[in-house]
Short mmCIF file of N, CA, C and O in Angstrom, two decimals:
data_model
loop_
_atom_site.label_atom_id
_atom_site.label_comp_id
_atom_site.label_asym_id
_atom_site.label_seq_id
_atom_site.Cartn_x
_atom_site.Cartn_y
_atom_site.Cartn_z
N MET A 1051 6.99 8.01 17.66
CA MET A 1051 6.68 8.91 16.58
C MET A 1051 6.21 8.10 15.39
O MET A 1051 6.71 7.04 15.09
N PHE A 1052 5.21 8.62 14.70
CA PHE A 1052 4.64 7.98 13.52
C PHE A 1052 5.07 8.72 12.27
O PHE A 1052 5.31 9.93 12.30
N PHE A 1053 5.16 7.99 11.19
CA PHE A 1053 5.41 8.60 9.88
C PHE A 1053 4.29 8.16 8.95
O PHE A 1053 4.03 6.97 8.81
N ILE A 1054 3.66 9.11 8.35
CA ILE A 1054 2.60 8.82 7.39
C ILE A 1054 3.12 9.20 6.01
O ILE A 1054 3.50 10.33 5.78
N GLU A 1055 3.13 8.22 5.14
CA GLU A 1055 3.62 8.44 3.78
C GLU A 1055 2.49 8.16 2.81
O GLU A 1055 1.90 7.08 2.80
N LYS A 1056 2.16 9.14 2.01
CA LYS A 1056 1.14 8.96 0.98
C LYS A 1056 1.80 8.34 -0.24
O LYS A 1056 2.72 8.91 -0.81
N THR A 1057 1.34 7.16 -0.61
CA THR A 1057 1.93 6.47 -1.75
C THR A 1057 0.93 6.39 -2.90
O THR A 1057 -0.28 6.49 -2.70
N THR A 1058 1.44 6.18 -4.08
CA THR A 1058 0.56 6.01 -5.24
C THR A 1058 -0.24 4.72 -5.10
O THR A 1058 -1.39 4.67 -5.54
N GLU A 1059 0.34 3.73 -4.47
CA GLU A 1059 -0.37 2.47 -4.24
C GLU A 1059 -1.60 2.71 -3.37
O GLU A 1059 -2.69 2.20 -3.65
N PHE A 1060 -1.44 3.50 -2.31
CA PHE A 1060 -2.57 3.83 -1.44
C PHE A 1060 -3.60 4.64 -2.21
O PHE A 1060 -4.81 4.39 -2.09
N ASP A 1061 -3.15 5.64 -2.97
CA ASP A 1061 -4.08 6.47 -3.75
C ASP A 1061 -4.93 5.61 -4.68
O ASP A 1061 -6.15 5.81 -4.77
N LYS A 1062 -4.31 4.67 -5.37
CA LYS A 1062 -5.04 3.79 -6.28
C LYS A 1062 -6.05 2.94 -5.50
O LYS A 1062 -7.18 2.76 -5.94
N TRP A 1063 -5.61 2.42 -4.37
CA TRP A 1063 -6.47 1.56 -3.57
C TRP A 1063 -7.68 2.33 -3.04
O TRP A 1063 -8.81 1.86 -3.14
N ILE A 1064 -7.44 3.53 -2.49
CA ILE A 1064 -8.53 4.30 -1.90
C ILE A 1064 -9.52 4.76 -2.98
O ILE A 1064 -10.71 4.83 -2.74
N LEU A 1065 -9.03 5.05 -4.17
CA LEU A 1065 -9.92 5.45 -5.26
C LEU A 1065 -10.81 4.29 -5.72
O LEU A 1065 -11.96 4.50 -6.11
N LYS A 1066 -10.29 3.07 -5.66
CA LYS A 1066 -11.05 1.90 -6.08
C LYS A 1066 -11.99 1.39 -4.99
O LYS A 1066 -12.90 0.62 -5.28
N LEU A 1067 -11.79 1.82 -3.76
CA LEU A 1067 -12.62 1.36 -2.65
C LEU A 1067 -14.06 1.82 -2.86
O LEU A 1067 -14.33 3.02 -2.96
N LYS A 1068 -14.97 0.88 -2.94
CA LYS A 1068 -16.37 1.20 -3.24
C LYS A 1068 -17.19 1.51 -1.98
O LYS A 1068 -18.22 2.16 -2.08
N ASP A 1069 -16.76 1.03 -0.84
CA ASP A 1069 -17.47 1.26 0.41
C ASP A 1069 -17.19 2.69 0.88
O ASP A 1069 -16.14 2.98 1.45
N LEU A 1070 -18.13 3.59 0.62
CA LEU A 1070 -17.92 5.00 0.94
C LEU A 1070 -17.78 5.25 2.44
O LEU A 1070 -17.02 6.12 2.86
N LYS A 1071 -18.49 4.47 3.24
CA LYS A 1071 -18.39 4.63 4.69
C LYS A 1071 -16.98 4.24 5.16
O LYS A 1071 -16.36 4.97 5.94
N ALA A 1072 -16.47 3.14 4.67
CA ALA A 1072 -15.12 2.69 5.03
C ALA A 1072 -14.09 3.71 4.56
O ALA A 1072 -13.15 4.05 5.31
N LYS A 1073 -14.26 4.22 3.33
CA LYS A 1073 -13.33 5.20 2.78
C LYS A 1073 -13.30 6.45 3.65
O LYS A 1073 -12.23 6.96 3.98
N SER A 1074 -14.47 6.93 4.05
CA SER A 1074 -14.52 8.15 4.86
C SER A 1074 -13.91 7.92 6.24
O SER A 1074 -13.22 8.79 6.77
N ILE A 1075 -14.12 6.76 6.81
CA ILE A 1075 -13.54 6.44 8.13
C ILE A 1075 -12.01 6.40 8.03
O ILE A 1075 -11.31 6.96 8.88
N ILE A 1076 -11.50 5.75 7.01
CA ILE A 1076 -10.05 5.63 6.81
C ILE A 1076 -9.43 7.01 6.64
O ILE A 1076 -8.44 7.35 7.30
N LEU A 1077 -10.01 7.82 5.75
CA LEU A 1077 -9.45 9.15 5.49
C LEU A 1077 -9.56 10.04 6.71
O LEU A 1077 -8.66 10.84 7.00
N PHE A 1078 -10.66 9.91 7.48
CA PHE A 1078 -10.82 10.69 8.70
C PHE A 1078 -9.75 10.33 9.72
O PHE A 1078 -9.15 11.20 10.34
N LYS A 1079 -9.50 9.03 9.88
CA LYS A 1079 -8.49 8.60 10.86
C LYS A 1079 -7.09 9.06 10.47
O LYS A 1079 -6.30 9.45 11.32
N ILE A 1080 -6.79 9.03 9.17
CA ILE A 1080 -5.49 9.53 8.72
C ILE A 1080 -5.39 11.02 8.98
O ILE A 1080 -4.37 11.51 9.48
N GLN A 1081 -6.46 11.75 8.68
CA GLN A 1081 -6.47 13.19 8.92
C GLN A 1081 -6.30 13.49 10.41
O GLN A 1081 -5.57 14.40 10.80
N LYS A 1082 -6.95 12.71 11.24
CA LYS A 1082 -6.86 12.89 12.70
C LYS A 1082 -5.41 12.69 13.17
O LYS A 1082 -4.91 13.44 14.00
N LEU A 1083 -4.72 11.70 12.60
CA LEU A 1083 -3.32 11.48 12.94
C LEU A 1083 -2.45 12.65 12.50
O LEU A 1083 -1.53 13.06 13.21
N GLU A 1084 -2.74 13.16 11.31
CA GLU A 1084 -1.95 14.27 10.79
C GLU A 1084 -2.08 15.52 11.65
O GLU A 1084 -1.14 16.29 11.77
N ILE A 1085 -3.26 15.70 12.22
CA ILE A 1085 -3.50 16.88 13.05
C ILE A 1085 -2.80 16.77 14.41
O ILE A 1085 -2.44 17.76 15.02
N ASN A 1086 -2.58 15.55 14.82
CA ASN A 1086 -1.96 15.29 16.12
C ASN A 1086 -0.63 16.04 16.24
O ASN A 1086 0.22 15.99 15.36
N ASP A 1087 -0.45 16.73 17.35
CA ASP A 1087 0.78 17.53 17.57
C ASP A 1087 2.04 16.68 17.50
O ASP A 1087 3.10 17.18 17.09
N GLN A 1088 1.96 15.43 17.86
CA GLN A 1088 3.14 14.57 17.84
C GLN A 1088 3.65 14.35 16.43
O GLN A 1088 4.81 13.99 16.23
N LEU A 1089 2.79 14.57 15.43
CA LEU A 1089 3.19 14.33 14.05
C LEU A 1089 3.58 15.61 13.31
O LEU A 1089 3.85 15.57 12.12
N GLU A 1090 3.65 16.70 13.99
CA GLU A 1090 3.97 17.96 13.33
C GLU A 1090 5.32 17.89 12.60
O GLU A 1090 5.44 18.31 11.46
N ILE A 1091 6.31 17.35 13.25
CA ILE A 1091 7.64 17.25 12.64
C ILE A 1091 7.60 16.31 11.44
O ILE A 1091 8.17 16.60 10.39
N ALA A 1092 6.90 15.19 11.58
CA ALA A 1092 6.79 14.24 10.47
C ALA A 1092 6.10 14.89 9.28
O ALA A 1092 6.51 14.68 8.13
N ASN A 1093 5.08 15.68 9.52
CA ASN A 1093 4.37 16.35 8.44
C ASN A 1093 5.29 17.34 7.72
O ASN A 1093 5.25 17.45 6.49
N LEU A 1094 6.08 18.06 8.46
CA LEU A 1094 7.02 18.99 7.83
C LEU A 1094 8.02 18.25 6.95
O LEU A 1094 8.34 18.69 5.85
N LEU A 1095 8.49 17.13 7.44
CA LEU A 1095 9.44 16.32 6.68
C LEU A 1095 8.80 15.79 5.39
O LEU A 1095 9.40 15.88 4.32
N VAL A 1096 7.59 15.28 5.50
CA VAL A 1096 6.90 14.76 4.32
C VAL A 1096 6.70 15.87 3.30
O VAL A 1096 6.92 15.67 2.11
N THR A 1097 6.32 17.04 3.75
CA THR A 1097 6.12 18.18 2.85
C THR A 1097 7.40 18.52 2.11
O THR A 1097 7.39 18.74 0.90
N GLU A 1098 8.50 18.55 2.84
CA GLU A 1098 9.78 18.85 2.20
C GLU A 1098 10.19 17.77 1.20
O GLU A 1098 10.71 18.07 0.13
N LEU A 1099 9.93 16.52 1.55
CA LEU A 1099 10.27 15.42 0.64
C LEU A 1099 9.41 15.44 -0.61
O LEU A 1099 9.89 15.16 -1.70
N GLU A 1100 8.14 15.81 -0.47
CA GLU A 1100 7.26 15.90 -1.64
C GLU A 1100 7.72 16.99 -2.59
O GLU A 1100 7.57 16.87 -3.80
N LYS A 1101 8.29 18.06 -2.06
CA LYS A 1101 8.80 19.13 -2.91
C LYS A 1101 9.96 18.66 -3.78
O LYS A 1101 10.18 19.18 -4.86
N CYS A 1102 10.69 17.67 -3.29
CA CYS A 1102 11.86 17.16 -4.01
C CYS A 1102 11.49 16.23 -5.15
O CYS A 1102 12.31 15.96 -6.01
N GLU A 1103 10.27 15.72 -5.14
CA GLU A 1103 9.87 14.75 -6.16
C GLU A 1103 9.57 15.41 -7.48
O GLU A 1103 9.29 16.47 -7.72
#
């Protein structure tokens, strides 16, 4: 099982990334992982944790 955590460090890094092709590939691959059925439970957990912040 995978856990994907969106961090402020990642947000800053991805915003500063100038290579638009690389940025789109990275974001697409993350989105593809999130859609994966195996990560459904992890996504629910992340959503609940974000609500607590």
